[in-house]
Coordinates of C-alpha atoms in Angstrom, one line a residue:
M699 CA -36.7 39.1 -5.9
S700 CA -33.0 39.6 -5.5
A701 CA -31.0 37.3 -3.2
L702 CA -30.0 38.6 0.2
P703 CA -26.3 39.2 0.7
N704 CA -24.2 37.0 3.0
V705 CA -23.9 38.8 6.4
D706 CA -22.2 37.8 9.7
A707 CA -23.7 38.1 13.2
S708 CA -23.0 41.8 13.3
G709 CA -24.7 42.4 9.9
T710 CA -21.5 42.9 8.0
S711 CA -21.3 41.7 4.5
V712 CA -19.0 38.7 4.0
P713 CA -17.8 36.9 0.8
P714 CA -19.9 34.0 -0.4
R715 CA -18.7 30.5 0.5
A716 CA -17.3 28.2 -2.1
A717 CA -20.0 26.1 -3.7
E718 CA -20.3 22.7 -2.1
I719 CA -20.6 19.6 -4.3
F720 CA -23.6 17.4 -3.3
V721 CA -25.2 14.1 -4.3
G722 CA -27.3 14.5 -7.4
Q723 CA -25.2 17.3 -8.8
A724 CA -23.7 17.2 -12.3
L725 CA -20.0 17.8 -12.8
L726 CA -19.5 19.2 -16.3
S727 CA -16.5 18.5 -18.5
S728 CA -16.0 19.3 -22.2
S729 CA -16.8 15.7 -23.1
S730 CA -19.4 14.6 -20.7
A731 CA -21.4 15.2 -17.5
Y732 CA -20.9 13.2 -14.4
S733 CA -23.8 12.8 -11.9
V734 CA -22.6 12.5 -8.3
K735 CA -24.2 9.3 -6.8
Q736 CA -22.2 8.9 -3.6
F737 CA -19.1 10.1 -1.8
I738 CA -16.8 7.1 -1.2
G739 CA -13.6 8.6 0.1
E740 CA -12.0 11.6 1.6
G741 CA -8.5 12.7 2.4
C742 CA -6.3 15.8 2.7
Y743 CA -6.5 16.1 -1.1
G744 CA -10.3 16.4 -1.2
Q745 CA -13.0 13.8 -2.0
V746 CA -13.7 10.8 -4.3
A747 CA -17.2 10.4 -5.6
R748 CA -18.9 7.6 -7.3
C749 CA -20.4 9.2 -10.4
L750 CA -22.4 8.1 -13.5
N751 CA -21.0 9.2 -16.8
R752 CA -24.1 10.3 -18.6
R753 CA -22.5 9.9 -22.0
T754 CA -21.5 6.2 -21.6
N755 CA -23.9 5.3 -18.8
R756 CA -21.1 3.8 -16.8
E757 CA -19.9 4.4 -13.3
V758 CA -16.6 6.2 -12.7
A759 CA -14.6 7.5 -9.7
V760 CA -14.1 11.2 -9.7
K761 CA -11.4 12.7 -7.5
I762 CA -12.5 16.1 -6.6
L763 CA -9.6 18.2 -5.4
K764 CA -9.8 20.8 -2.7
T765 CA -9.2 24.4 -3.6
D766 CA -6.2 24.7 -1.3
P767 CA -3.6 27.2 -2.5
N768 CA -0.9 24.6 -1.6
S769 CA -2.6 21.8 -3.6
G770 CA -2.3 23.3 -7.0
Q771 CA 1.3 22.0 -7.6
D772 CA 0.3 18.5 -6.3
T773 CA -2.6 18.5 -8.7
E774 CA -0.4 19.4 -11.6
N775 CA 2.1 16.8 -10.5
E776 CA -0.5 14.0 -10.5
V777 CA -1.8 15.0 -13.9
S778 CA 1.8 15.1 -15.3
I779 CA 2.6 11.6 -13.9
L780 CA -0.7 10.3 -15.2
K781 CA 0.3 11.5 -18.7
V782 CA 3.7 9.8 -18.3
I783 CA 2.1 6.4 -17.5
S784 CA -0.6 6.8 -20.1
V785 CA 1.6 4.9 -22.5
L786 CA 1.0 1.7 -20.4
N787 CA -1.9 -0.6 -20.9
P788 CA -3.8 -0.2 -17.6
D789 CA -5.3 -3.6 -17.6
Q790 CA -2.1 -5.5 -18.5
C791 CA 0.0 -3.4 -16.1
N792 CA -2.6 -3.4 -13.3
I793 CA -2.8 0.3 -13.0
V794 CA -6.0 2.3 -12.6
R795 CA -7.4 3.6 -15.9
F796 CA -7.4 7.4 -16.1
F797 CA -10.0 9.1 -18.4
E798 CA -9.7 12.8 -18.2
T799 CA -9.2 15.9 -16.0
F800 CA -11.4 19.0 -16.0
Q801 CA -12.3 22.1 -14.0
H802 CA -15.8 22.3 -12.5
L803 CA -16.4 25.7 -11.0
I804 CA -13.6 26.0 -8.5
Y805 CA -12.8 22.3 -8.3
K806 CA -10.2 20.3 -10.2
C807 CA -11.6 16.9 -11.1
L808 CA -9.8 13.7 -12.2
V809 CA -11.8 10.9 -13.7
F810 CA -10.8 7.2 -13.2
E811 CA -12.4 3.8 -13.7
M812 CA -14.6 2.6 -10.8
L813 CA -13.0 -0.1 -8.8
E814 CA -14.5 -2.3 -6.0
M815 CA -12.6 -2.2 -2.7
D816 CA -9.1 -1.4 -1.4
L817 CA -7.2 -4.1 0.5
Y818 CA -7.4 -2.3 3.9
K819 CA -11.2 -2.2 3.7
L820 CA -11.2 -5.8 2.5
I821 CA -9.3 -7.0 5.6
H822 CA -11.6 -4.8 7.7
E823 CA -14.8 -6.3 6.1
V824 CA -13.8 -9.8 7.0
G825 CA -13.0 -9.0 10.6
Y826 CA -9.2 -8.7 10.3
K827 CA -8.7 -12.3 9.4
P828 CA -5.3 -13.2 7.7
M829 CA -5.5 -14.1 4.1
F830 CA -4.4 -17.5 2.7
L831 CA -1.3 -17.5 0.5
C832 CA -3.3 -18.8 -2.5
A833 CA -5.0 -15.4 -2.5
I834 CA -1.9 -13.4 -1.6
Q835 CA 0.1 -14.8 -4.4
P836 CA -1.9 -13.3 -7.4
I837 CA -2.1 -10.0 -5.6
A838 CA 1.7 -10.0 -5.1
K839 CA 2.3 -10.9 -8.7
Q840 CA 0.0 -8.2 -10.1
L841 CA 1.6 -5.6 -7.8
L842 CA 5.0 -6.6 -9.1
V843 CA 3.9 -6.3 -12.7
A844 CA 2.6 -2.8 -12.0
L845 CA 5.9 -1.7 -10.3
D846 CA 7.9 -3.3 -13.1
A847 CA 6.0 -1.2 -15.6
L848 CA 6.4 2.0 -13.5
K849 CA 10.1 1.3 -13.1
S850 CA 10.5 1.0 -16.9
L851 CA 9.3 4.6 -17.1
G852 CA 11.4 5.8 -14.2
V853 CA 8.3 6.5 -12.0
V854 CA 8.3 6.1 -8.2
H855 CA 4.8 5.7 -6.7
T856 CA 6.0 6.6 -3.2
D857 CA 2.7 5.6 -1.5
I858 CA 2.3 1.9 -1.7
K859 CA 0.0 0.8 1.1
P860 CA -3.2 -1.4 1.4
D861 CA -5.5 1.6 0.8
N862 CA -3.9 2.2 -2.6
V863 CA -4.3 -1.3 -3.9
M864 CA -7.9 -2.0 -5.1
L865 CA -9.8 -5.1 -6.2
V866 CA -11.2 -4.6 -9.7
N867 CA -14.4 -6.4 -8.8
G868 CA -15.7 -9.0 -6.3
H869 CA -15.6 -12.0 -8.6
E870 CA -11.9 -12.6 -9.1
I871 CA -8.5 -11.8 -7.6
R872 CA -7.7 -8.8 -9.8
I873 CA -6.1 -5.7 -8.4
K874 CA -5.0 -2.3 -9.6
L875 CA -2.6 0.2 -8.2
I876 CA -4.2 3.6 -7.6
D877 CA -3.4 7.2 -6.4
F878 CA -0.5 8.8 -8.2
G879 CA -0.9 12.1 -6.3
L880 CA 2.5 11.7 -4.6
A881 CA 4.3 9.8 -7.5
A882 CA 7.5 11.3 -8.9
L883 CA 10.1 10.6 -11.5
A884 CA 13.1 8.8 -10.0
S885 CA 15.4 11.2 -11.7
Q886 CA 13.9 14.1 -9.8
V887 CA 13.7 12.8 -6.2
Q888 CA 16.1 14.3 -3.7
P889 CA 17.5 12.7 -0.5
G890 CA 15.6 14.0 2.5
C891 CA 12.2 14.0 0.9
R892 CA 9.6 12.7 3.4
V893 CA 7.6 10.4 1.2
Q894 CA 5.7 7.2 2.1
P895 CA 3.4 6.8 5.1
I896 CA 4.8 5.8 8.4
G897 CA 4.7 2.0 8.7
Y898 CA 5.3 1.6 5.0
R899 CA 8.4 3.8 4.8
A900 CA 11.6 2.4 3.6
P901 CA 14.7 2.8 5.8
E902 CA 16.5 4.9 3.2
V903 CA 13.7 7.4 3.3
S904 CA 13.6 7.5 7.1
L905 CA 17.3 8.0 7.3
G906 CA 17.5 10.7 4.6
L907 CA 19.5 8.6 2.1
P908 CA 19.2 8.8 -1.7
F909 CA 16.3 6.6 -2.8
T910 CA 15.0 5.0 -6.0
E911 CA 12.0 2.9 -7.2
A912 CA 13.2 0.4 -4.6
I913 CA 11.2 2.2 -1.9
D914 CA 8.1 0.9 -3.6
M915 CA 9.3 -2.7 -3.3
W916 CA 9.7 -2.1 0.5
G917 CA 6.0 -1.0 0.4
V918 CA 5.0 -4.1 -1.4
G919 CA 6.7 -6.2 1.3
C920 CA 4.8 -4.4 4.0
V921 CA 1.5 -4.8 2.1
L922 CA 2.0 -8.6 1.7
V923 CA 2.7 -9.1 5.4
F924 CA -0.3 -7.0 6.2
L925 CA -2.5 -9.5 4.2
Y926 CA -0.7 -12.4 5.9
V927 CA -1.2 -11.3 9.5
A928 CA -4.2 -8.9 9.0
D929 CA -2.4 -6.1 10.7
N930 CA 0.4 -3.5 10.1
F931 CA 3.8 -5.0 10.5
F932 CA 5.5 -1.8 11.6
S933 CA 4.1 1.1 13.6
V934 CA 1.9 3.4 11.5
T935 CA 1.7 6.2 14.1
C936 CA 5.3 6.7 15.4
E937 CA 8.5 6.9 13.5
Y938 CA 10.6 5.8 16.4
Q939 CA 8.5 2.6 17.0
M940 CA 8.7 1.9 13.3
M941 CA 12.5 2.1 13.3
R942 CA 12.8 0.2 16.5
R943 CA 10.7 -2.7 15.1
I944 CA 12.8 -2.6 11.9
V945 CA 16.0 -3.0 14.0
E946 CA 14.5 -5.8 16.1
L947 CA 13.3 -7.8 13.1
L948 CA 15.8 -7.1 10.4
G949 CA 18.9 -5.8 12.3
Q950 CA 20.4 -2.4 12.3
P951 CA 21.3 -0.7 9.0
E952 CA 25.0 -0.9 8.2
D953 CA 27.2 1.9 9.7
R954 CA 28.1 3.1 6.1
L955 CA 24.4 3.8 5.6
L956 CA 23.9 5.5 9.0
F957 CA 26.9 7.7 8.5
A958 CA 25.5 8.9 5.2
G959 CA 21.9 9.6 6.4
L960 CA 20.7 13.1 6.8
Y961 CA 18.3 12.0 9.5
T962 CA 20.3 9.3 11.2
E963 CA 20.7 11.3 14.4
K964 CA 17.0 11.4 14.8
F965 CA 17.0 7.7 15.6
F966 CA 20.5 6.7 16.4
M967 CA 23.4 7.8 18.7
Q968 CA 27.1 7.4 18.1
E969 CA 29.2 5.4 20.5
E970 CA 33.0 4.8 20.6
A971 CA 33.9 1.1 19.9
A972 CA 37.1 -0.8 19.4
G973 CA 37.1 -0.2 15.7
G974 CA 36.1 3.5 15.9
M975 CA 32.8 5.3 16.2
T976 CA 29.6 3.2 15.6
W977 CA 25.9 3.7 16.0
R978 CA 23.2 2.4 18.3
L979 CA 19.4 2.9 18.3
M980 CA 18.2 5.5 20.9
T981 CA 16.1 4.5 23.8
E982 CA 12.6 5.8 24.0
E983 CA 13.7 8.4 26.5
E984 CA 16.7 9.5 24.4
Y985 CA 14.5 9.8 21.3
S986 CA 11.9 11.9 23.2
F987 CA 14.6 14.2 24.6
V988 CA 16.5 14.7 21.3
N989 CA 13.4 15.2 19.1
N990 CA 11.2 16.9 21.7
T991 CA 8.4 14.6 21.1
E992 CA 6.7 11.7 22.8
V993 CA 7.0 8.1 21.6
K994 CA 3.5 6.9 20.6
Q995 CA 2.2 3.4 21.3
D996 CA 0.3 1.5 18.7
W997 CA -2.8 -0.4 19.7
S998 CA -2.9 -3.9 18.2
F999 CA -4.0 -7.5 18.9
F1000 CA -1.1 -8.7 16.7
V1001 CA 2.1 -9.7 18.5
P1002 CA 4.8 -9.9 15.9
P1003 CA 7.5 -12.6 15.8
N1004 CA 11.1 -11.9 16.7
S1005 CA 12.3 -12.3 13.1
L1006 CA 11.0 -12.7 9.6
D1007 CA 11.6 -16.5 9.9
G1008 CA 9.0 -16.5 12.7
L1009 CA 6.4 -15.7 10.1
V1010 CA 6.6 -19.3 8.8
N1011 CA 5.5 -20.8 12.1
M1012 CA 2.8 -18.3 13.0
Y1013 CA 0.1 -20.8 11.7
P1014 CA -0.4 -24.5 12.0
K1015 CA 2.6 -26.3 10.5
E1016 CA 0.8 -29.4 9.2
D1017 CA -1.2 -27.9 6.3
A1018 CA -0.9 -27.4 2.6
E1019 CA 0.5 -23.9 2.9
H1020 CA 3.6 -24.7 5.0
V1021 CA 6.0 -25.1 2.0
D1022 CA 4.4 -22.1 0.4
R1023 CA 5.1 -20.1 3.5
L1024 CA 8.8 -20.8 3.2
A1025 CA 8.8 -19.3 -0.3
F1026 CA 6.6 -16.4 0.8
V1027 CA 9.0 -15.5 3.7
D1028 CA 12.0 -15.7 1.4
L1029 CA 10.3 -13.1 -0.9
V1030 CA 9.4 -10.9 2.0
K1031 CA 13.1 -11.0 3.2
R1032 CA 14.2 -9.8 -0.2
L1033 CA 11.5 -7.1 -0.4
L1034 CA 12.5 -5.8 3.1
D1035 CA 16.2 -5.7 2.5
L1036 CA 17.6 -2.8 4.6
D1037 CA 19.8 -1.6 1.7
G1038 CA 17.7 -0.2 -1.1
D1039 CA 20.5 -0.9 -3.6
Q1040 CA 20.4 -4.6 -2.7
R1041 CA 16.6 -4.9 -2.5
I1042 CA 15.0 -7.2 -5.1
S1043 CA 13.8 -5.6 -8.2
P1044 CA 10.3 -6.1 -9.6
S1045 CA 11.6 -8.2 -12.6
D1046 CA 13.6 -10.4 -10.3
A1047 CA 10.8 -10.8 -7.8
L1048 CA 8.6 -12.0 -10.6
Q1049 CA 11.0 -14.9 -11.0
Q1050 CA 11.0 -15.8 -7.3
P1051 CA 9.5 -19.2 -6.4
F1052 CA 6.5 -17.8 -4.5
I1053 CA 5.4 -16.0 -7.6
T1054 CA 6.3 -18.6 -10.2
R1055 CA 5.1 -21.5 -7.9
S1056 CA 8.1 -23.6 -9.1
H1057 CA 8.7 -24.8 -5.5
L1058 CA 5.4 -26.6 -5.0
C1059 CA 6.2 -29.6 -7.2
K1060 CA 9.9 -29.8 -6.3
Q1061 CA 9.1 -31.2 -2.9
S1062 CA 7.6 -34.4 -4.3
D1063 CA 6.4 -36.1 -7.4
S1064 CA 3.4 -37.5 -5.5
R1065 CA -0.2 -37.0 -6.5
E1066 CA -0.8 -35.2 -3.3
C1067 CA 1.9 -32.6 -4.1
R1068 CA 0.4 -32.1 -7.6
A1069 CA -3.0 -31.6 -6.1
D1070 CA -1.7 -29.0 -3.6
A1071 CA 0.1 -27.2 -6.4
E1072 CA -3.1 -27.1 -8.5
E1073 CA -5.2 -25.8 -5.5
L1074 CA -2.7 -23.0 -4.7
T1075 CA -1.8 -21.9 -8.3
D1076 CA -4.5 -22.6 -10.9
P1077 CA -6.7 -19.5 -11.3
S1078 CA -9.4 -21.6 -12.9
N1079 CA -9.8 -24.0 -9.9
K1080 CA -13.2 -24.2 -8.3
S1081 CA -12.1 -22.4 -5.2
L1082 CA -11.0 -19.4 -7.1
Q1083 CA -14.1 -19.5 -9.3
R1084 CA -16.1 -19.2 -6.1
F1085 CA -14.3 -16.0 -5.2
Q1086 CA -17.4 -13.9 -4.7
R1087 CA -18.8 -11.1 -2.6
F1088 CA -20.5 -11.7 0.7
S1089 CA -22.0 -8.7 2.5
K1090 CA -19.5 -6.4 0.9
G1091 CA -16.7 -8.7 1.9
I1092 CA -14.8 -11.4 0.0
K1093 CA -15.2 -15.2 0.0
K1094 CA -14.6 -16.4 3.5
S1095 CA -12.6 -19.4 2.3
F1096 CA -9.7 -17.1 1.4
F1097 CA -9.2 -16.1 5.0
C1098 CA -7.8 -18.1 7.9
C1099 CA -10.2 -19.2 10.5
W1100 CA -7.4 -19.2 13.1
S1101 CA -5.4 -16.4 14.6
P1102 CA -1.6 -16.1 14.2
V1103 CA 0.4 -17.9 16.9
V1104 CA 3.8 -16.4 17.5
D1105 CA 6.6 -18.9 17.9
L1106 CA 8.9 -17.2 20.4

């Protein structure tokens, strides 16, 4: 019996719908077949599915790209960037391993190694509890190694955020950087490109200044603070609120940067001063009028401090982490430098005390100091060995039992 044609309510024949991919289906490449077990993510690009590679009998993550006429170039861009970074050792450089790309029916598919959980989901799973610095430090170090490797190839990731940093498994603090769909060669980026998500966007991008791989370091700074306070540090829904918070915490970008920005007048207004024309941040009302848009308010339990130095005293002062917090905040300050040209590089950040742990035993030669240093730095210590899964979360001992207390 022949199949009935597709018809609409009036009985008119219509083109058949694109085939949907479903659980249990096999995606066929020239080298293997991938059985779809579960859909684990979705975005504007398409879906990510947990699949079983029938040839190797191992689970992989398959990124299934939508058949959007505007997504073809993005797909080719991601594949080209993945080819550029294929010279790197994905395990040593903490970058997701890419296996192959293939066409299945109308879908473009990219196959990656299967990882455990992204950092945003991790914080969500533990009830938005801040992470201790002994767990943040190895994450920071591995991220910096990844960015140092990308910088050596002239690649800008442009989308550093907690969602794109994933734990390799639930038994150790190993992470990998994922999602190169928006990555680009630094030699090809142009001022004015709107890259990076709001809340993780470097000032030079917001202002329309030339930018380099340094924008990824700004993203790392935002990710580390996210883990430290269990919330976004800057607004993730409103560009004005993000810029206002940057000015409140870090100060206003220098006039020379503001005069050069393509988008400066979106956030700032010129005023006459004794030394000539200068800039000031718009009020909410001025921003709304000039940009014909409303200022959005973020909903959050987190009340940020008045400066980055305030991060040091957000938790009890008399504990083993206090000295470590000083080194952590020093690193964050360098990562969140308003001037991308002055921002710390990955290689220099890898030599910073919070990463090297050199500061922990400088404070004292006492046995107590040495014990604190071992507890916070040794990846073979008992605490880190007990870093295991709990109800799809991570070991509770790596998260603070108290809430941040803002020292105003």
